[in-house]
Short mmCIF file of C-alpha atoms in Angstrom, two decimals:
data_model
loop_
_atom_site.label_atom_id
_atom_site.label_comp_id
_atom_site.label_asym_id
_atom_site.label_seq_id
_atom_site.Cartn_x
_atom_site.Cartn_y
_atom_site.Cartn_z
CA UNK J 757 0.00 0.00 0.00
CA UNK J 758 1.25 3.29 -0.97
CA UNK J 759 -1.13 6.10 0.10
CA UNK J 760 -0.06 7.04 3.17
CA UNK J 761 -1.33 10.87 3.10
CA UNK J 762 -5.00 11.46 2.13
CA UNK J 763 -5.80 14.39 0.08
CA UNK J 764 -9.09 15.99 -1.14
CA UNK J 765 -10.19 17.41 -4.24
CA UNK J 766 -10.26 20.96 -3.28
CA UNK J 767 -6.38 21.05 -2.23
CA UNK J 768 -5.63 18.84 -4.96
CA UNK J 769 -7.40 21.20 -7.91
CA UNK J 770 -5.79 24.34 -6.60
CA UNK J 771 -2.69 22.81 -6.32
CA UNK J 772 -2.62 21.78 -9.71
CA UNK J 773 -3.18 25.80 -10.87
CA UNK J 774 0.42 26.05 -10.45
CA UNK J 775 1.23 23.51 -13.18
CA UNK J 776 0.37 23.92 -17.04
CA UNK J 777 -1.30 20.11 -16.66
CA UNK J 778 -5.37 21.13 -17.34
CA UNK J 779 -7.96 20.87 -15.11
CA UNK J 780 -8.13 17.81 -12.83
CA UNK J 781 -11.37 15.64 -13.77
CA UNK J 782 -10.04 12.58 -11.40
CA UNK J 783 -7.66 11.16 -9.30
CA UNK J 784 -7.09 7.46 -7.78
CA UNK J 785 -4.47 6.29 -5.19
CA UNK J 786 -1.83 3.55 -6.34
CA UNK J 787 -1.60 0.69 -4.08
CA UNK J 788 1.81 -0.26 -4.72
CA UNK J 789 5.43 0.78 -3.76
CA UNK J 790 6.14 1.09 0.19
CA UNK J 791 8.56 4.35 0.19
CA UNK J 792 5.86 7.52 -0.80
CA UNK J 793 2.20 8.19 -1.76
CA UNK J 794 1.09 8.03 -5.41
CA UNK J 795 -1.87 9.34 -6.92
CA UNK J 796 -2.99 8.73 -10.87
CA UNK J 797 -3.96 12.35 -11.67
CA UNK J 798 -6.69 12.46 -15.22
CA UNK J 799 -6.86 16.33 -16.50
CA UNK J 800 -7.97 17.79 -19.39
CA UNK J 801 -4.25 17.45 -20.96
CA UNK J 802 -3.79 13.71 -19.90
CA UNK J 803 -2.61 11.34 -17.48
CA UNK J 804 -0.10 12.43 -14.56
CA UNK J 805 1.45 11.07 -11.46
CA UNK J 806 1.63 12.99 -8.20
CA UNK J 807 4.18 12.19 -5.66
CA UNK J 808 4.07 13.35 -1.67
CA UNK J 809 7.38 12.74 -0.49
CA UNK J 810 6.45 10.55 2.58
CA UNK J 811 9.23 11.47 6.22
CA UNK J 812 11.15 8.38 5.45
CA UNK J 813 12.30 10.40 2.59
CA UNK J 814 14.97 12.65 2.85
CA UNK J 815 13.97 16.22 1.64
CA UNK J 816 17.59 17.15 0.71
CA UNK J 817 17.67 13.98 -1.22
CA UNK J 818 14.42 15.23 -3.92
CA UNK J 819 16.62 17.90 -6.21
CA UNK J 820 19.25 14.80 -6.82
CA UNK J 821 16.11 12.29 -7.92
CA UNK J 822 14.50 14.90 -9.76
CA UNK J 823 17.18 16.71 -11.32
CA UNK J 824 18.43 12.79 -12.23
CA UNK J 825 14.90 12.18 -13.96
CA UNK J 826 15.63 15.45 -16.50
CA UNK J 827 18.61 14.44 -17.07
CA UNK J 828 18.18 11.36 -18.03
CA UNK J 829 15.14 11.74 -20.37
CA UNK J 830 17.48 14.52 -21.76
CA UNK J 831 19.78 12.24 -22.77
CA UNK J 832 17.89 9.76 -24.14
CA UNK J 833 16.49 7.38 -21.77
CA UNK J 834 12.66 6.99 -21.21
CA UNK J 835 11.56 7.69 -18.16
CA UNK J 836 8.95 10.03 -16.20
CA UNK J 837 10.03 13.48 -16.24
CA UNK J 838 8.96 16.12 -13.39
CA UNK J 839 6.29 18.94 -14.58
CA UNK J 840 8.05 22.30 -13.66
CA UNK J 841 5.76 24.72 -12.16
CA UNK J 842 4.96 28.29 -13.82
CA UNK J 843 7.97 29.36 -11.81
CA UNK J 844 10.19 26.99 -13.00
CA UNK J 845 10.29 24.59 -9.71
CA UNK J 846 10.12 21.20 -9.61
CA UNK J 847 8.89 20.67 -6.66
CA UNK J 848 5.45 22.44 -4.28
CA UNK J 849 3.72 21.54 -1.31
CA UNK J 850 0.16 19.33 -0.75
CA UNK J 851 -0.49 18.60 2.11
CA UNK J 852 1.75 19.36 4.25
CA UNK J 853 4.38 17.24 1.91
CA UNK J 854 7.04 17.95 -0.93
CA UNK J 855 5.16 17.30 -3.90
CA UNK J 856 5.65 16.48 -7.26
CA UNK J 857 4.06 16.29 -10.55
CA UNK J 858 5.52 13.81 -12.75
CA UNK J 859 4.48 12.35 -16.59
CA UNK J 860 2.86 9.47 -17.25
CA UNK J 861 4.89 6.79 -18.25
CA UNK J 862 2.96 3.94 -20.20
CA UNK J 863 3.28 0.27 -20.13
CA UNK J 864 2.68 -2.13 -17.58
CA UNK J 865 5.39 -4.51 -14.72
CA UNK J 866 5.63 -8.03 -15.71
CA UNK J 867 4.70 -10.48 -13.32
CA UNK J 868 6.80 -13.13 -15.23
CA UNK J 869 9.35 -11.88 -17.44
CA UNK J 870 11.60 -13.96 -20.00
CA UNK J 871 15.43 -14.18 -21.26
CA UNK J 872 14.23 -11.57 -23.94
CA UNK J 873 12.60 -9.00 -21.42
CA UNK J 874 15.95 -9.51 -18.98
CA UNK J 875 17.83 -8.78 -21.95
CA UNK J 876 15.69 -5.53 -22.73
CA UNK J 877 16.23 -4.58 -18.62
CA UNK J 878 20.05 -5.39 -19.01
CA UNK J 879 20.10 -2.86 -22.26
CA UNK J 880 18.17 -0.11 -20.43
CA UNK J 881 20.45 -0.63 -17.57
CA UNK J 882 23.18 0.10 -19.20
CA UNK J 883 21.84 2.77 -21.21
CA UNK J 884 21.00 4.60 -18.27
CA UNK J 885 24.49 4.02 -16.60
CA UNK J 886 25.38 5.89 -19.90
CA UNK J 887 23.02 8.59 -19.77
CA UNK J 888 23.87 9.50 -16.22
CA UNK J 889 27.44 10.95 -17.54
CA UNK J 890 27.52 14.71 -16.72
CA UNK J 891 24.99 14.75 -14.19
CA UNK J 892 26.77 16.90 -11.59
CA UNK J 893 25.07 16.31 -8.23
CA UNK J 894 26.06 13.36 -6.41
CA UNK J 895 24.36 10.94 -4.01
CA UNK J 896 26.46 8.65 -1.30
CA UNK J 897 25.08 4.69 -1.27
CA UNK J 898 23.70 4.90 2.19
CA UNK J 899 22.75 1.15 1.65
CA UNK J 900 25.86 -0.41 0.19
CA UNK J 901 28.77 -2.31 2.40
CA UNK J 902 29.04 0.76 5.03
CA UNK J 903 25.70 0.69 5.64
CA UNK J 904 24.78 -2.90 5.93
CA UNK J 905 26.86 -3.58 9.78
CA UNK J 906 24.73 -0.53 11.12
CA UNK J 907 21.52 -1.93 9.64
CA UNK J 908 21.98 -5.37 10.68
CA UNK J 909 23.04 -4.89 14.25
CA UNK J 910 19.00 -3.19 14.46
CA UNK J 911 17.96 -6.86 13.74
CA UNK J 912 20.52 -9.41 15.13
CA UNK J 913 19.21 -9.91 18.37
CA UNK J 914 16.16 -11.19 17.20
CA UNK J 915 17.70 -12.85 13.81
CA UNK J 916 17.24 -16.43 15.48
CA UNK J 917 13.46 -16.02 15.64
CA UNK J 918 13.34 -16.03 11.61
CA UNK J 919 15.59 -18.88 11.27
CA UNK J 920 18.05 -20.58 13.80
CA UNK J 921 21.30 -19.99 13.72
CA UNK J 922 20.65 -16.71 11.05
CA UNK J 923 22.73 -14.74 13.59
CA UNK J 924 25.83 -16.33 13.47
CA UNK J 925 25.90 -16.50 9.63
CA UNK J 926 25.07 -13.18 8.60
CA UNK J 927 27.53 -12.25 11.23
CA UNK J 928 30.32 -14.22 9.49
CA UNK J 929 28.87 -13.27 5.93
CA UNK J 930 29.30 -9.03 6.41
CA UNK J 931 33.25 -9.90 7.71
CA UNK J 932 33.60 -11.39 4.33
CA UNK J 933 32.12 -8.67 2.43
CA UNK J 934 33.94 -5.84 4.34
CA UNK J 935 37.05 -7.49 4.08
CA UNK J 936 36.63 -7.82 0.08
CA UNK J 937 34.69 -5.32 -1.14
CA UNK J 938 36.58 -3.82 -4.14
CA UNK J 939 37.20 0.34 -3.28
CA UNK J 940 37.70 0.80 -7.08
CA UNK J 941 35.13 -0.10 -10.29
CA UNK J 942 33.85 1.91 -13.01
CA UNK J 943 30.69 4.06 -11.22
CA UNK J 944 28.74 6.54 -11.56
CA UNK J 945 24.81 7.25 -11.36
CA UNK J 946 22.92 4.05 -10.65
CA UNK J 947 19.12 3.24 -10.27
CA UNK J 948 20.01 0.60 -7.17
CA UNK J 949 16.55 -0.89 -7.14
CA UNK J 950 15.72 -1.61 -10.71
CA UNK J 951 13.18 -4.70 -9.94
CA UNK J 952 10.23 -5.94 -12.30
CA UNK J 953 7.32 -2.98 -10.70
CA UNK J 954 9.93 -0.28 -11.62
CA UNK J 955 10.73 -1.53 -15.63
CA UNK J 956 7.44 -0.63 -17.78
CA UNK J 957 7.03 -3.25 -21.20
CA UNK J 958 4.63 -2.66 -24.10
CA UNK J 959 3.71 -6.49 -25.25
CA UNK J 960 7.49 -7.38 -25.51
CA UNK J 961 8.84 -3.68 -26.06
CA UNK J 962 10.26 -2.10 -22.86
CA UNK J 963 8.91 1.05 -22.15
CA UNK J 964 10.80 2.72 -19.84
CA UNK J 965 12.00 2.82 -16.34
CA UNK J 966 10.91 4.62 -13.45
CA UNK J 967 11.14 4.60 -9.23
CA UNK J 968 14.35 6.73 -9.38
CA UNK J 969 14.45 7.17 -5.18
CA UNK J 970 17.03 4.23 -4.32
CA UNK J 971 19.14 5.85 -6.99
CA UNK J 972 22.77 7.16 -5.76
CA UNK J 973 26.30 7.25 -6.82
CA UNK J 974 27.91 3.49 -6.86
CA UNK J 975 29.64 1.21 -8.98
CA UNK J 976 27.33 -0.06 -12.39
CA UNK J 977 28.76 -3.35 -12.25
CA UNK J 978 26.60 -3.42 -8.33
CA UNK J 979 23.42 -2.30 -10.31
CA UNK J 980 23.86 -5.16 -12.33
CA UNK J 981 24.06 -7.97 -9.91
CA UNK J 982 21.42 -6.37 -8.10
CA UNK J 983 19.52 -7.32 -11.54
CA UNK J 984 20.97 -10.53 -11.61
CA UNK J 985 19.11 -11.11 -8.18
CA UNK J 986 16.27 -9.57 -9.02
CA UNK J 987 15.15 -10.80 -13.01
CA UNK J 988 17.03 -14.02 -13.04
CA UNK J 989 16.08 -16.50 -9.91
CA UNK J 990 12.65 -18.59 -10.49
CA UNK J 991 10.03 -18.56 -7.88
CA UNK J 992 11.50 -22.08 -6.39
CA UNK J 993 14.62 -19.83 -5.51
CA UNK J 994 16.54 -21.64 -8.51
CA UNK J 995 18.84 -18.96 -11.12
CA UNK J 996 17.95 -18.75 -14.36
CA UNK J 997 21.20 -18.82 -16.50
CA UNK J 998 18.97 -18.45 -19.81
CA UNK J 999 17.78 -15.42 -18.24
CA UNK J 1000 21.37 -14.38 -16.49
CA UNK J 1001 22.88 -14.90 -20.22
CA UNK J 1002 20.37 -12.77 -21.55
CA UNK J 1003 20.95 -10.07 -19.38
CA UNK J 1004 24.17 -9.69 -19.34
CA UNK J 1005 24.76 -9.65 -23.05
CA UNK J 1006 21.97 -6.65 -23.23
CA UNK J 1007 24.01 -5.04 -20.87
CA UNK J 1008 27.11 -5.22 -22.79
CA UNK J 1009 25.45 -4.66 -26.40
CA UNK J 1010 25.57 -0.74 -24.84
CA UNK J 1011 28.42 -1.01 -21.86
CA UNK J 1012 31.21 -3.62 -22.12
CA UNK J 1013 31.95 -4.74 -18.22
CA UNK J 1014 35.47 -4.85 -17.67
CA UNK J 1015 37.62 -7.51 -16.36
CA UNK J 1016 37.65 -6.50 -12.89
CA UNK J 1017 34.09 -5.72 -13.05
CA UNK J 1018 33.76 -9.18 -13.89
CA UNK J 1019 35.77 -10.83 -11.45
CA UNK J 1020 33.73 -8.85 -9.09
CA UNK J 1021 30.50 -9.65 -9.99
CA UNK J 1022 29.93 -12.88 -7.64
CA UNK J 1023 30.77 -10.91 -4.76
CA UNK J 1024 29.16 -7.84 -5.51
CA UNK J 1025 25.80 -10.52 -6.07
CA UNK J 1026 26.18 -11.42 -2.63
CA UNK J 1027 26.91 -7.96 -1.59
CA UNK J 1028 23.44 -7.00 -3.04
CA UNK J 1029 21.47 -10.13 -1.99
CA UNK J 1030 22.74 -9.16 1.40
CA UNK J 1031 21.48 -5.39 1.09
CA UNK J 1032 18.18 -6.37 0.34
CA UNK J 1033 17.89 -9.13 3.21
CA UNK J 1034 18.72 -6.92 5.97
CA UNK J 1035 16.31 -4.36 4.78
CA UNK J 1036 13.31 -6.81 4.67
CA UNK J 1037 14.63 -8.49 7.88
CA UNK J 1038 14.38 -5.24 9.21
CA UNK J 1039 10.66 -4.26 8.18
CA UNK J 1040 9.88 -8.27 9.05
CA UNK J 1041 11.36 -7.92 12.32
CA UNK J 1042 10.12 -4.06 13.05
CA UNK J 1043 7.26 -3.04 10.93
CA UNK J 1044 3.99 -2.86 13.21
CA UNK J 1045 0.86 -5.05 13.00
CA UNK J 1046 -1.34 -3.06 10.95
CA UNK J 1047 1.49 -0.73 9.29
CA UNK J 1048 0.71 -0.15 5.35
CA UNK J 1049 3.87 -1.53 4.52
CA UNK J 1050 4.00 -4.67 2.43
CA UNK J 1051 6.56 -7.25 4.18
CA UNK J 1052 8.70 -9.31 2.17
CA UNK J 1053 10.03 -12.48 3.28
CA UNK J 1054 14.03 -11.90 3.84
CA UNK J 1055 14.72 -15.60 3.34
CA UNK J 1056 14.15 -15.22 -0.53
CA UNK J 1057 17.23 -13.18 0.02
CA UNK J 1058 18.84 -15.22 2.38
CA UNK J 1059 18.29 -18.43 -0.66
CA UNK J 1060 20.04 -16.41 -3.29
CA UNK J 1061 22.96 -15.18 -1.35
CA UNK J 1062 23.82 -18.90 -0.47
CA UNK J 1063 23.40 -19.56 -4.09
CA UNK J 1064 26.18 -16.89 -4.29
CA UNK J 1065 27.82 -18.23 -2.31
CA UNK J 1066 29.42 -21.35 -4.71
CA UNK J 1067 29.68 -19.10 -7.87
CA UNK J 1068 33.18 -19.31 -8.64
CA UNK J 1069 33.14 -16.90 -11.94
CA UNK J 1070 31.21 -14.90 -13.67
CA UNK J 1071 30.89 -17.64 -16.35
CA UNK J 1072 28.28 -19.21 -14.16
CA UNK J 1073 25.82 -16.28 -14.16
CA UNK J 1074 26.16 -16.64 -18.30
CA UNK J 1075 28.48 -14.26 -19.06
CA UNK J 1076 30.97 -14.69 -22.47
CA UNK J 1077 34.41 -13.79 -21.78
CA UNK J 1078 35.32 -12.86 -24.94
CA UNK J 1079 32.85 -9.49 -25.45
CA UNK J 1080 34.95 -7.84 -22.46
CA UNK J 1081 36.97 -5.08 -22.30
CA UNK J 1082 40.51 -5.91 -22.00
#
């Protein structure tokens, strides 16, 4: 559920006045995402979306995600792009929260993509990897290795009650990845969360991309595995290597990986797995009975950073050596 702010007609109709957008003739909430509240806007110039930038969102984060969406589109990528008011900002006020009015994207998320939609996603990865060149503000990966010890020692003392003996391997798991996370890869702009609900397909034809709030400065060859994880496991928790071939050679029809991006990747897989089972651990753990937050079960997370685990090279995900840059 992702309407956690309520807003009525009235407010929402004069608000509008400050965009060129029409006249509102109806809005509906959008049930999913978990970080802000959405609202489908219909005017008398089209369809819109309107953002409230929830608390959990950091205000002097929104002229990085917004500012990223322009640049972005300006450079080729489809995505939503933020109306500008008549005086040229990007961003108001509704209800007591930052607001934004953003274009309508269309398309729809698949629930159950194929090798040839993973290697659209890998493609539009690493055309937006591309795209992000020249974008001058910058935005530190709160949730990559740094941020993982700090978010996990919230949880361990309860880890055990999710699985026994979860606390003593996670544990064991973050000295690994602190003692061999690589301090220099190709990076730059990366989306960080670039799951199935945030990639929009037309029948077979990717769409365009959207969600652009996880996004931060990192290394790309971390967004991909973070696609690996999230496009190319089945629903019995096995990988696809069809799908993790596909991927990866969309990704490197627009952005050859380098070697030592390469001989990265299986740790920077479990790096990510790990990232997003501590956060859902967390809201498993912490979120209140009741909360409108959709909890997701950390042990899918937990599954595919074992599988990690006994990947030896690259080679096992699907990638071909021989496209990479020497």
């Amino acid at each position: 559920m992702a309407v956690y702010t309520d807003i009525t007609e009235d407010d929402l109709s004069g608000f509008l006045t400050q965009y060129d957008v029409g006249t509102l003739t109806a809005y509906k909430g959008i049930a999913e995402g978990v970080e802000n509240t959405n609202f489908l806007l219909q005017t008398t110039k089209g369809a819109y979306i309107l953002t409230l930038y929830e608390k959990r969102v950091d205000q002097n984060d929104l002229p990085f995600f917004l500012g990223l969406m322009h640049h972005l589109a300006g450079n080729g990528l489809s995505c939503p792009l933020p109306i500008p008011r008549f005086d040229g900002a990007l961003l108001g006020e509704l209800s007591g929260r930052p607001a934004a009015v953003i274009s309508f994207l269309n398309g729809v998320w698949l629930r159950k993509p194929d090798a040839n939609h993973c290697r659209e996603v890998g493609k539009a990865l690493a055309a937006m990897h591309v795209a992000g060149e020249g974008f001058e503000l910058t935005r530190r990966n709160a949730l990559s290795v740094s941020g993982w010890r700090p978010l996990w020692n919230n949880s361990v003392a309860r880890a055990d009650e999710v699985q026994p003996g979860l606390a003593d391997e996670i544990a064991a798991e973050l000295d690994h990845l602190e003692a061999g996370w690589p301090k220099a890869l190709p990076s730059g702009v990366i989306h960080a969360d670039l799951f199935p609900d945030n990639v929009f397909f037309l029948g077979d034809d990717l769409s365009g991309l959207i969600d652009f709030y996880f996004a931060c400065n990192d290394f790309f060859a971390y967004d991909v595995s973070i696609c690996l994880n999230a496009w190319c496991f089945e629903k019995d928790g096995a990988f696809n290597i069809t799908k993790g071939m596909a991927l990866l050679s969309g990704y490197q029809s627009v952005r050859k990986l380098s070697d030592a991006e390469v001989e990265t990747l299986p740790l920077l897989s479990r790096g990510s797995a790990m990232r997003f089972f501590l956060t859902r651990l967390y809201d498993w753990l912490m979120t209140p009975a009741g909360a409108l937050v959709m909890k997701k079960d950390p042990l899918e997370y937990l599954k595919k950073l074992q599988f990690h685990r006994s990947v030896a090279t690259a080679a096992e995900y699907g990638l071909v050596r021989e496209s990479l840059v020497p």
